[in-house]
Short mmCIF file of C-alpha atoms in Angstrom, two decimals:
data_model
loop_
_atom_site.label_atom_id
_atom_site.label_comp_id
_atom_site.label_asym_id
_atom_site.label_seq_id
_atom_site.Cartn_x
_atom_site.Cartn_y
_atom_site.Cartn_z
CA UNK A 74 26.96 -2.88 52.32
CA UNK A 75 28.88 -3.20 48.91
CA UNK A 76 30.65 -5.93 50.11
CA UNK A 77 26.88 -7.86 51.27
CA UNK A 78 26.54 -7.42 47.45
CA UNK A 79 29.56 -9.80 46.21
CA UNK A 80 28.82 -12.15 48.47
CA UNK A 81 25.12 -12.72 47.19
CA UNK A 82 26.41 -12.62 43.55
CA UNK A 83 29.14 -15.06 44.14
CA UNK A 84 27.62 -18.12 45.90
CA UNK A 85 31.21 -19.68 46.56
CA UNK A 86 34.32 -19.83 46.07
CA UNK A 87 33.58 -21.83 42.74
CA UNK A 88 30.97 -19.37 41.69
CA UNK A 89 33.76 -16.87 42.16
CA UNK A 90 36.23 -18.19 40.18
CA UNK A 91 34.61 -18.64 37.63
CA UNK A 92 33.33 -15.38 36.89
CA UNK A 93 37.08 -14.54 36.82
CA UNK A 94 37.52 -17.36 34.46
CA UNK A 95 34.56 -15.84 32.21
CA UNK A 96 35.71 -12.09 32.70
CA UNK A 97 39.33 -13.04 31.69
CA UNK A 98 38.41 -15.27 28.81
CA UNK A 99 40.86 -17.71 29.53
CA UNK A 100 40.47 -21.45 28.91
CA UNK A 101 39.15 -23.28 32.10
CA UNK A 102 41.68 -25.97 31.17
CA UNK A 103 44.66 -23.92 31.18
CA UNK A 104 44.00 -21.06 33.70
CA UNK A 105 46.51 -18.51 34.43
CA UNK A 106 46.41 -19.25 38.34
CA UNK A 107 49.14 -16.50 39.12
CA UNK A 108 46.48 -13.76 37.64
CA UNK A 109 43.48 -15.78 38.48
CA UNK A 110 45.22 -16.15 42.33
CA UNK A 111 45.46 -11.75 42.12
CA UNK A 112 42.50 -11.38 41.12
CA UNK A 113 40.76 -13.68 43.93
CA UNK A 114 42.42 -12.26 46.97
CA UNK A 115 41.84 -9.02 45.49
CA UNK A 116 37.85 -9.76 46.06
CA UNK A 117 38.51 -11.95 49.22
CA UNK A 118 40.39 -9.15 50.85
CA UNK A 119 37.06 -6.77 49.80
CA UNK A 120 34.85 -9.46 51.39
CA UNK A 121 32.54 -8.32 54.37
CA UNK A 122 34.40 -10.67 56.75
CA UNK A 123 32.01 -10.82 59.39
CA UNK A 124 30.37 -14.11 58.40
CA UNK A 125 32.74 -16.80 59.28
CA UNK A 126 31.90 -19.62 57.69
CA UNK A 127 30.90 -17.99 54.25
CA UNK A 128 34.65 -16.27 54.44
CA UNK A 129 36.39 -19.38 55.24
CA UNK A 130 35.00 -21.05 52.65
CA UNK A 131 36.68 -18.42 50.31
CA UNK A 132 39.74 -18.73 52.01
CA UNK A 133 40.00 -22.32 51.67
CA UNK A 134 39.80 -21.83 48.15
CA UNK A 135 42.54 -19.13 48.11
CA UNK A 136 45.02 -21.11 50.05
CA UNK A 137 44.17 -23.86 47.17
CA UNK A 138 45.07 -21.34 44.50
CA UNK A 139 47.84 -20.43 45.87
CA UNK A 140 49.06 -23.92 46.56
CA UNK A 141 48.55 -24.41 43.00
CA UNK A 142 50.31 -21.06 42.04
CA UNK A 143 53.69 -21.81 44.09
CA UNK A 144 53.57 -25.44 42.73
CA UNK A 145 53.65 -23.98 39.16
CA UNK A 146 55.97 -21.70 39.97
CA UNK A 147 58.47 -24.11 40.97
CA UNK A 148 61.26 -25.40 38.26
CA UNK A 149 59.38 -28.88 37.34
CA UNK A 150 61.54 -32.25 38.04
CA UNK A 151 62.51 -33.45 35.20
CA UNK A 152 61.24 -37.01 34.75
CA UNK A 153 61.21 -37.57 30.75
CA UNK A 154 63.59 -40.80 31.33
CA UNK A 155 60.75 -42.36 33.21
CA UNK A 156 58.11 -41.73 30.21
CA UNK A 157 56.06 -40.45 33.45
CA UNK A 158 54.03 -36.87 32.39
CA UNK A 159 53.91 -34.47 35.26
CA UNK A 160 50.46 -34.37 36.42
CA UNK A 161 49.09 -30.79 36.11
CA UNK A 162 48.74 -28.82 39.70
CA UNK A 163 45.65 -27.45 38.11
CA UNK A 164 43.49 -30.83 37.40
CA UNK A 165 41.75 -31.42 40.10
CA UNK A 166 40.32 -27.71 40.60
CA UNK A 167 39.44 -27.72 36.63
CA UNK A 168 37.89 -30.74 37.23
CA UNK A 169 36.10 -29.33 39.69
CA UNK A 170 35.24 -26.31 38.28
CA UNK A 171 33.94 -28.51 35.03
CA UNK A 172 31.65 -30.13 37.50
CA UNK A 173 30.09 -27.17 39.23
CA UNK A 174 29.90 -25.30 35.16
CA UNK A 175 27.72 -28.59 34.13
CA UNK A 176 25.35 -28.24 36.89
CA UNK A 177 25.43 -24.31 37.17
CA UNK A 178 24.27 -24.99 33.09
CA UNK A 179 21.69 -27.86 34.08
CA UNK A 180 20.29 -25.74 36.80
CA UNK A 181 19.60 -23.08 34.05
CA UNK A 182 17.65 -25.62 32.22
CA UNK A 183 15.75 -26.43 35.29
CA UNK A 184 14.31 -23.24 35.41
CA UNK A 185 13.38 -23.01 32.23
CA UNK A 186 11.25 -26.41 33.02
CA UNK A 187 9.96 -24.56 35.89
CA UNK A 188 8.70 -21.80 34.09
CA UNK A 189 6.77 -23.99 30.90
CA UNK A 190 5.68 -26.28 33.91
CA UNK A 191 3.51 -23.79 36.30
CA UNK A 192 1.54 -23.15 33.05
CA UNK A 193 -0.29 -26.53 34.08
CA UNK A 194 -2.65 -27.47 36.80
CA UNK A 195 -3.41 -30.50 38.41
CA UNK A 196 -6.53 -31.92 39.36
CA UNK A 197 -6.27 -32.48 43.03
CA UNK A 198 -7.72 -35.45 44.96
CA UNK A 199 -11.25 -34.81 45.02
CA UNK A 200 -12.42 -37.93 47.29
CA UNK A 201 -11.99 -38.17 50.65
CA UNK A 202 -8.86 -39.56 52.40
CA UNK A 203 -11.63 -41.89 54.67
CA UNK A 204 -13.18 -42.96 51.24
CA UNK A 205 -9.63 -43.71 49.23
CA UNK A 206 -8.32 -45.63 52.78
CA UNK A 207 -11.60 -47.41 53.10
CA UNK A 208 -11.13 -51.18 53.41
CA UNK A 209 -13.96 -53.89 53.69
CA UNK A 210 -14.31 -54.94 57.23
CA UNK A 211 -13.40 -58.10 58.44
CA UNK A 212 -16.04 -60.32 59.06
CA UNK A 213 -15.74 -62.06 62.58
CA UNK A 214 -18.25 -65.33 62.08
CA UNK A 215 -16.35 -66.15 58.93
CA UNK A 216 -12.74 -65.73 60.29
CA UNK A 217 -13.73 -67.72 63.09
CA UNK A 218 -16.08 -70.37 61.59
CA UNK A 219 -14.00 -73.38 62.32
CA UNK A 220 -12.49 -72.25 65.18
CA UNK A 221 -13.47 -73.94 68.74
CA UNK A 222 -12.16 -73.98 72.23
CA UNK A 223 -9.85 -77.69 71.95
CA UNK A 224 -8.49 -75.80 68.92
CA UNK A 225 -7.58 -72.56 70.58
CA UNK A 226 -6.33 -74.65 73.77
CA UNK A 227 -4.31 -77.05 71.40
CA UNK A 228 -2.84 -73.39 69.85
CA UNK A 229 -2.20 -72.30 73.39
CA UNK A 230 -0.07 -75.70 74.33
CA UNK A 231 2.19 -75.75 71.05
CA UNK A 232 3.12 -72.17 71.99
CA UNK A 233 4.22 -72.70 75.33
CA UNK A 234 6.10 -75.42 74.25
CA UNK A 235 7.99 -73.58 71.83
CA UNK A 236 8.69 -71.34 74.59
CA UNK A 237 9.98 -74.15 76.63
CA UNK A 238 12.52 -75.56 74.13
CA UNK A 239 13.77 -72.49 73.40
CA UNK A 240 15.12 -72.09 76.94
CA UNK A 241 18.53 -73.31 76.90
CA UNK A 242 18.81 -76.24 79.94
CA UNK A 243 22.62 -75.18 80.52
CA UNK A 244 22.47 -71.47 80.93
CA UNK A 245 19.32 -71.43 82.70
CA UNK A 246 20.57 -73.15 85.34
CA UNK A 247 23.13 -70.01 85.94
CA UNK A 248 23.05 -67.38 88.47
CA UNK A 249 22.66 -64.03 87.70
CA UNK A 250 25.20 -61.46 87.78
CA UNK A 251 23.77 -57.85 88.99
CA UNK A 252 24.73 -54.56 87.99
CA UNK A 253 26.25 -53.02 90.48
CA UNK A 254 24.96 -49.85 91.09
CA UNK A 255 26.10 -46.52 93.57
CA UNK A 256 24.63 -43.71 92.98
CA UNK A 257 26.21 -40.30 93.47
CA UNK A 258 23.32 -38.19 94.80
CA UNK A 259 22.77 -40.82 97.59
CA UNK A 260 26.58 -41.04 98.80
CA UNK A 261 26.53 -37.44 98.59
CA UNK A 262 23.34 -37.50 100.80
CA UNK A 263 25.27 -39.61 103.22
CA UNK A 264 28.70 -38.14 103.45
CA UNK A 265 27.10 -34.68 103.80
CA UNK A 266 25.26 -35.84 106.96
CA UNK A 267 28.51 -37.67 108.28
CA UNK A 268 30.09 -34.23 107.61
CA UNK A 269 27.60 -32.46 110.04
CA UNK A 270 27.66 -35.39 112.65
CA UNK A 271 31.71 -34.94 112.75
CA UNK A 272 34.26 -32.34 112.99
CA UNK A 273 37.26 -33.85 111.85
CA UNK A 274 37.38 -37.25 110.25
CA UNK A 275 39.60 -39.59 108.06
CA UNK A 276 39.28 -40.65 104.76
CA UNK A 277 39.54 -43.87 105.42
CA UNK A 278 37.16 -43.63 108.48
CA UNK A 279 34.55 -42.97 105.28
CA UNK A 280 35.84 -45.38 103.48
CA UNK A 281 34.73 -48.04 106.16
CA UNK A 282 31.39 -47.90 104.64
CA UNK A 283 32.49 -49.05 101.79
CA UNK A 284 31.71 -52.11 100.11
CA UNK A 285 33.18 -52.28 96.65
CA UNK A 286 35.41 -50.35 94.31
CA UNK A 287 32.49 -48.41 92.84
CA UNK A 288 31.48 -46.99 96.11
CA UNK A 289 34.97 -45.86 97.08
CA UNK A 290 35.35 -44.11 93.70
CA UNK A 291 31.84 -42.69 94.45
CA UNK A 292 32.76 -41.70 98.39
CA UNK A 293 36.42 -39.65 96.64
CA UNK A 294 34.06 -38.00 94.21
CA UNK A 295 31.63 -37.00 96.80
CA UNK A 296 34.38 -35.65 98.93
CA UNK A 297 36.00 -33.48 95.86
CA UNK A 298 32.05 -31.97 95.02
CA UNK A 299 32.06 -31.07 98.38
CA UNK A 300 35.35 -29.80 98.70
CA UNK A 301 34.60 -27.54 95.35
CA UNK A 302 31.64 -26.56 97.21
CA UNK A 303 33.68 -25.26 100.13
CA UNK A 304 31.86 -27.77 103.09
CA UNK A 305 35.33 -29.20 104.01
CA UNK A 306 38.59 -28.65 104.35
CA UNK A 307 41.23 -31.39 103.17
CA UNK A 308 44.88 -31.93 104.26
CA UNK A 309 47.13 -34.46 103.64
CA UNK A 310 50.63 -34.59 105.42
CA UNK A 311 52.15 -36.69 102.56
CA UNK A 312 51.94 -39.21 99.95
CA UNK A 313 49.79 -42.26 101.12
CA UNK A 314 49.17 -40.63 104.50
CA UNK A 315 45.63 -40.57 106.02
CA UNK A 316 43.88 -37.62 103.90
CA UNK A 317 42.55 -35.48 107.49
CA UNK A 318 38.69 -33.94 106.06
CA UNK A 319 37.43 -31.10 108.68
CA UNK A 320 34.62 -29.82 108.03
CA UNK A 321 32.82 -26.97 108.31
CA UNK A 322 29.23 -28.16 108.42
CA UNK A 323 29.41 -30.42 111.33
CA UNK A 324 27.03 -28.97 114.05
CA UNK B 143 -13.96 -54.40 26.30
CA UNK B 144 -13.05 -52.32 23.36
CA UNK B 145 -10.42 -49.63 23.75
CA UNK B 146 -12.85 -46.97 23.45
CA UNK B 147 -14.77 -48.18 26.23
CA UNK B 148 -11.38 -48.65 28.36
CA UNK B 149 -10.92 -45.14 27.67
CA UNK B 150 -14.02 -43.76 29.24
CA UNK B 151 -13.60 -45.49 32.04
CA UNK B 152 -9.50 -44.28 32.49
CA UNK B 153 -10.84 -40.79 31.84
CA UNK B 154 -13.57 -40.83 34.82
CA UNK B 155 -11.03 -42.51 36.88
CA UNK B 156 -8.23 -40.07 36.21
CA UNK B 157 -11.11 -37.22 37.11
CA UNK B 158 -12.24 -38.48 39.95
CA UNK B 159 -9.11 -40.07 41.60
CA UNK B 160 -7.25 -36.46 41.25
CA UNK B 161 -3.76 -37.47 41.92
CA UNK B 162 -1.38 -39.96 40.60
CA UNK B 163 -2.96 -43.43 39.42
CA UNK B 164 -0.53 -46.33 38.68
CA UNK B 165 -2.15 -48.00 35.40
CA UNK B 166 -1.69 -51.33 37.67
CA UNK B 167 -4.25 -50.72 39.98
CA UNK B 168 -6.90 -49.20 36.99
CA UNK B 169 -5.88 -52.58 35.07
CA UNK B 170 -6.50 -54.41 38.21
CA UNK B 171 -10.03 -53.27 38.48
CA UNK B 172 -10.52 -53.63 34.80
CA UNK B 173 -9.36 -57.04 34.88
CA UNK B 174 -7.55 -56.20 31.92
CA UNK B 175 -3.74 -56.18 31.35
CA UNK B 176 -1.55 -52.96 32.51
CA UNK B 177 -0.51 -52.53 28.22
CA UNK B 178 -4.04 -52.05 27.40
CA UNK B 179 -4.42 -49.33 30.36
CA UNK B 180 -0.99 -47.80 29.08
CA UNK B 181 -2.42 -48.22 25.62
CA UNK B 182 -5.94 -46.09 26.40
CA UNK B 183 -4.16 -43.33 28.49
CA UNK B 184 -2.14 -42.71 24.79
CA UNK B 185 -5.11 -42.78 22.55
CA UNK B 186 -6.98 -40.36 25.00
CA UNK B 187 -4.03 -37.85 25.75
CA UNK B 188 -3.86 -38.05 21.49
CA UNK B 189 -7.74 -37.54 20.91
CA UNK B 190 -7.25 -34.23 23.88
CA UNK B 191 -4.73 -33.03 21.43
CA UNK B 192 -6.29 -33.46 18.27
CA UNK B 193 -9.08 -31.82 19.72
CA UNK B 194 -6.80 -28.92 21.37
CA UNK B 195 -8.92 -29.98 24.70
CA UNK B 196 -8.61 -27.93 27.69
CA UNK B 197 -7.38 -31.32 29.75
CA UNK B 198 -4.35 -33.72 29.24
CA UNK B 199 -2.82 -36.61 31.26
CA UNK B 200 0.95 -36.38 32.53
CA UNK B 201 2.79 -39.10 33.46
CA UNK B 202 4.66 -38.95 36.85
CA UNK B 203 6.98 -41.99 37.72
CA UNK B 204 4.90 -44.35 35.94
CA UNK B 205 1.29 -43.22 37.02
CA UNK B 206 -0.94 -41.00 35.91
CA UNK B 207 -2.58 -37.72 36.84
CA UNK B 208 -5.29 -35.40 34.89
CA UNK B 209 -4.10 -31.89 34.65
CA UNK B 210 -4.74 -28.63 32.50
CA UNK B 211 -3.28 -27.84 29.05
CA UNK B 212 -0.65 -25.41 29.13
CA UNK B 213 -2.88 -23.50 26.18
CA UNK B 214 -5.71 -22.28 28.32
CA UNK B 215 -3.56 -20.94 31.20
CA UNK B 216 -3.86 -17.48 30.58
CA UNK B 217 -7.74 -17.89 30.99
CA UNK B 218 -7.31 -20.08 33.95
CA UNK B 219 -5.80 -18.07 35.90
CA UNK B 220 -8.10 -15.15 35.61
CA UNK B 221 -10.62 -17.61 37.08
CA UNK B 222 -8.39 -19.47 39.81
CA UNK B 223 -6.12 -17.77 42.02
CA UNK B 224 -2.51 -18.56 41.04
CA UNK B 225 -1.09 -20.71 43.93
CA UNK B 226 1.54 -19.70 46.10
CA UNK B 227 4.37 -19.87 44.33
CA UNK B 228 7.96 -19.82 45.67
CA UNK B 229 10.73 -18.68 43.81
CA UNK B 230 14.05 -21.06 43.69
CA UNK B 231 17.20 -18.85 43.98
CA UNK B 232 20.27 -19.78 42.46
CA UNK B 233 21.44 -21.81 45.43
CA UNK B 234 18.51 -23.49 45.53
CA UNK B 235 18.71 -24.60 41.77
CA UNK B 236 21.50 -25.72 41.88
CA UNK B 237 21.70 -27.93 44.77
CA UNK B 238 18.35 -29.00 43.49
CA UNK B 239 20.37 -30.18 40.23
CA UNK B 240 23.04 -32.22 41.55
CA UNK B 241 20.57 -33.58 43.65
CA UNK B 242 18.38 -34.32 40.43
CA UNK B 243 21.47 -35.92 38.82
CA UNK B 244 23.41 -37.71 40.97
CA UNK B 245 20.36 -38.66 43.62
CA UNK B 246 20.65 -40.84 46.14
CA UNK B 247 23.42 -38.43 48.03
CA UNK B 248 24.73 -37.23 51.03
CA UNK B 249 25.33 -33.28 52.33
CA UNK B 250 28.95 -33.84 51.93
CA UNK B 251 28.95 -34.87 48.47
CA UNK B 252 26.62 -31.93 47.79
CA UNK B 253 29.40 -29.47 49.15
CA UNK B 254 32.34 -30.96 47.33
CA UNK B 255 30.60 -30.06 44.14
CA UNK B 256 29.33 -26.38 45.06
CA UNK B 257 32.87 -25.81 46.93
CA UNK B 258 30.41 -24.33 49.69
CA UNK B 259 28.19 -25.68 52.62
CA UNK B 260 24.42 -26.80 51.62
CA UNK B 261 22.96 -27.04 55.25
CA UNK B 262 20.72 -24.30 54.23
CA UNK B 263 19.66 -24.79 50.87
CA UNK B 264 19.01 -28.76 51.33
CA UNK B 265 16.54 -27.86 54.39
CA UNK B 266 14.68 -25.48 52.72
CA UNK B 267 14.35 -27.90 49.30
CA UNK B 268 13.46 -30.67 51.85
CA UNK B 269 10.34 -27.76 52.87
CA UNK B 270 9.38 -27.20 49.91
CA UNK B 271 8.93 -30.74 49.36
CA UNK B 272 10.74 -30.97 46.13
CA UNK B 273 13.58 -32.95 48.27
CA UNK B 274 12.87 -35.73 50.75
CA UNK B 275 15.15 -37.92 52.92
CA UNK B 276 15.89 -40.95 51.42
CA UNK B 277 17.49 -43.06 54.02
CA UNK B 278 20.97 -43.34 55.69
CA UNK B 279 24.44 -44.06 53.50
CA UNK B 280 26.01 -47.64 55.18
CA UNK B 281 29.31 -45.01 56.06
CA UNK B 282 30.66 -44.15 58.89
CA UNK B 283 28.17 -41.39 60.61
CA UNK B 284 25.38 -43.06 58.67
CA UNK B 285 25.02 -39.36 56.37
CA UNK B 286 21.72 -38.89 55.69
CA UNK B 287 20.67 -39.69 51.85
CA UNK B 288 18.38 -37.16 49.91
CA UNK B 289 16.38 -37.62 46.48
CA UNK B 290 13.96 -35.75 44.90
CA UNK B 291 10.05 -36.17 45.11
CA UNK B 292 6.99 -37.11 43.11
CA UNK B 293 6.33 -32.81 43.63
CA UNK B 294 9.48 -32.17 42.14
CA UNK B 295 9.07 -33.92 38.71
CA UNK B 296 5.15 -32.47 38.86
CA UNK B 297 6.89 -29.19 39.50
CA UNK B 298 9.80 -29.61 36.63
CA UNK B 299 6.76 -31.03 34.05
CA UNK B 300 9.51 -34.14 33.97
CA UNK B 301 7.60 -37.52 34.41
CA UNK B 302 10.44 -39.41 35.61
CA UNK B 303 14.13 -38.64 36.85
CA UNK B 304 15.46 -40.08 33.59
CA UNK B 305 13.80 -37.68 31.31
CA UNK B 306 15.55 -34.87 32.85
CA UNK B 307 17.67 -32.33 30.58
CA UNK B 308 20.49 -34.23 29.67
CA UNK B 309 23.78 -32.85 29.98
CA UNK B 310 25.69 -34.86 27.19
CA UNK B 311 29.24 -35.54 26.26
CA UNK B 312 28.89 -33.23 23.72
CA UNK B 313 27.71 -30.14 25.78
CA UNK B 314 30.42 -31.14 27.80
CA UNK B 315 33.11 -31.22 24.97
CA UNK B 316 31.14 -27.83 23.38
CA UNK B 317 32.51 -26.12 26.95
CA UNK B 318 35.79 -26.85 26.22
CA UNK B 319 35.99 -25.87 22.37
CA UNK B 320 34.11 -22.53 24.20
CA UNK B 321 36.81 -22.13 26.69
CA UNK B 322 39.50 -22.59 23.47
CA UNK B 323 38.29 -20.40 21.54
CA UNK B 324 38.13 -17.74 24.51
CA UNK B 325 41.55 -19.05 25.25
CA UNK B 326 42.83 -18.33 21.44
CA UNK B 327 42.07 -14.45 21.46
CA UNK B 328 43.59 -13.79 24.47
CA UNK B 329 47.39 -13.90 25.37
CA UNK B 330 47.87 -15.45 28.54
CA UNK B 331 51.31 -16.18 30.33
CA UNK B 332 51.24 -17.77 33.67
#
């Protein structure tokens, strides 16, 4: 129950550390990682670990620390000749840290807004929604004052012929090409009544059906459902032989 | 029309029309320009104060709306019933914030800066209507973009997303003398 506690105070693993940052007064640019590191796994390891996700995100954030903690324990290269500064193992979590300070701080100041804000109310729309949304209606006679029949047919011609030259004269003239289509349920439908009309078949006796690749794939697939499903029995003497199907529906 | 005249007629607008009102579309049935409408909302919202009036006019994204001063709440709401109002947790805040800030912007970018997923606390801003979707980020898995909402800046008494509390350079820099100074009294070996 204590532990339910923590987590509500600490809202991450940001929050977290930097509460630790505040308790141990230490500069957020220069933080002691190896205590800071303690300290952390210290409340990570008294974390209600039942919620997953909530305690992984803590534990990403320890393995982070302690990346950063063996990195700064290690003897640094020495790279003076090169003029090149060694880049700090911390930056990139202060600078992260920085961020999530600045809005924890803004968010502060939001609620302060908030507060003066809900000291002012605001006149709601009074007028209906029908009334704001009304629009003048069209009036038919004048839309259609100079409109007559040869004008409408005239209309009706120019946009056919647009549809005409739009067709391309080469491509039209080709065939089409369908989709080939074999569907699963219906081979199944079949193969399970050629199972009950026969006691013992080949595989290739089913295949004689066949018309195209597709199918055949369909007709083995139909024949391992069933096989799953315990309708027939397969054996198969050896690679590339005739694969023997008996089944036990036949009639 | 004199600017006295193109104030009574803002004022019964504002009343009447109850939400936001771009000074466009007033201007537009005035036949007048949109500076003179600008110009009219000013001199009334300054005659309301001079005369401590129970009324004002806000400014939310560039239109207007009529609303109460903040002075005669305490009487108000012995007369009205104080609206529902829902209380923004931490979480909430502050995902509302870098929202605020750094709007449009996706989940992910949310999380990198609270070090935590924001699943939870973007849906529920998104209910309370103080977020909305904004449209899809041209990335890979299209993320989903969020802003805030005309209700937010009502809620926040900002009228637009640049008048927000600024966090300057100098806040920024006032951290880190903070954090020295902290630094200074304490001995700290690593």
């Amino acid at each position: 129950m204590e532990m339910n506690v923590k987590l509500q105070v600490f809202e991450g693993p940001l929050d977290l550390l930097l509460h630790l940052i505040d308790k141990n007064k230490v500069d957020i640019y220069d933080i002691p990682i190896v205590e800071i590191t303690d300290q952390y796994m210290e409340y990570v390891r008294a974390m209600d670990n039942s919620d997953l996700d909530v305690m992984s995100e803590f534990l990403l954030m320890a393995t982070t620390l302690l990346d950063i903690k063996s990195r700064m324990l290690l003897p640094r290269e020495e790279k003076e000749e090169e003029g090149e500064e060694q880049e700090d193992p911390r930056a990139e979590l202060v600078q992260q840290l920085l961020e999530y300070k600045m809005y924890k701080t803004i968010s502060y100041q939001l609620r302060d807004r908030q507060m003066d804000a809900s000291l002012v109310f605001y006149k709601e729309p009074t007028i209906p929604e029908e009334v704001l949304k009304f629009e003048q209606p069209v009036d038919l006679e004048e839309l259609m004052s100079d409109l007559t029949l040869n004008k409408l047919n005239d209309i009706f011609q120019q946009v056919l012929k647009r549809q005409d030259n739009r067709r391309d004269p080469i491509r039209s003239t080709f065939g089409k090409i369908k989709k080939e289509e074999v569907s699963l349920e219906q081979k199944m439908e079949w193969t399970i009544a050629f199972a009950r009309a026969h006691n013992t078949f080949s595989f290739r006796h089913l295949l004689e059906a066949a018309h195209s690749k597709t199918e055949v794939i369909v007709t083995f697939l139909c024949i391992l459902e069933m096989m799953k499903a315990g309708q027939i029995n397969i054996t198969q003497e050896d690679t590339f032989k005739d694969i023997v199907i008996e089944s036990k529906i036949a009639a | 029309m004199n600017i006295k005249e193109i104030e009574n007629i803002v004022e019964g607008i504002l009343f009447a029309m109850g939400g936001t009102v771009e000074p466009s579309k007033i201007a537009k049935a005035l036949e007048i320009e949109d500076k003179q409408v600008v110009e009219a909302v000013n001199s009334l919202k300054a005659s309301y104060e001079k005369d401590k009036r129970g009324i004002t006019i806000t400014e939310i994204d560039g239109a207007y709306q009529m609303c109460t001063s903040p002075d005669i709440y305490e009487y108000l709401i012995r007369i009205a019933k104080q609206p529902k109002k829902y209380v923004l947790t931490d979480v909430l805040l502050e995902t509302l914030s870098i929202i605020a800030y750094k709007q449009p912007i996706t989940k992910s970018e949310i999380e990198k800066i609270r070090g935590v997923s924001s699943d939870f606390a973007v849906s529920k801003l998104v209910e309370f209507g103080l977020c909305a979707e904004l449209g899809r980020l041209d990335a890979p898995g299209r993320p989903m973009l969020f802003g805030t909402t005309e209700e937010f800046l009502r809620s926040f008494g900002v009228s637009s997303i640049e008048e927000l509390p600024e966090l300057s350079q100098s806040q920024i820099e006032e951290f880190k003398i903070e954090a020295e100074n902290e630094a200074n009294n304490v001995e700290v070996t690593i």
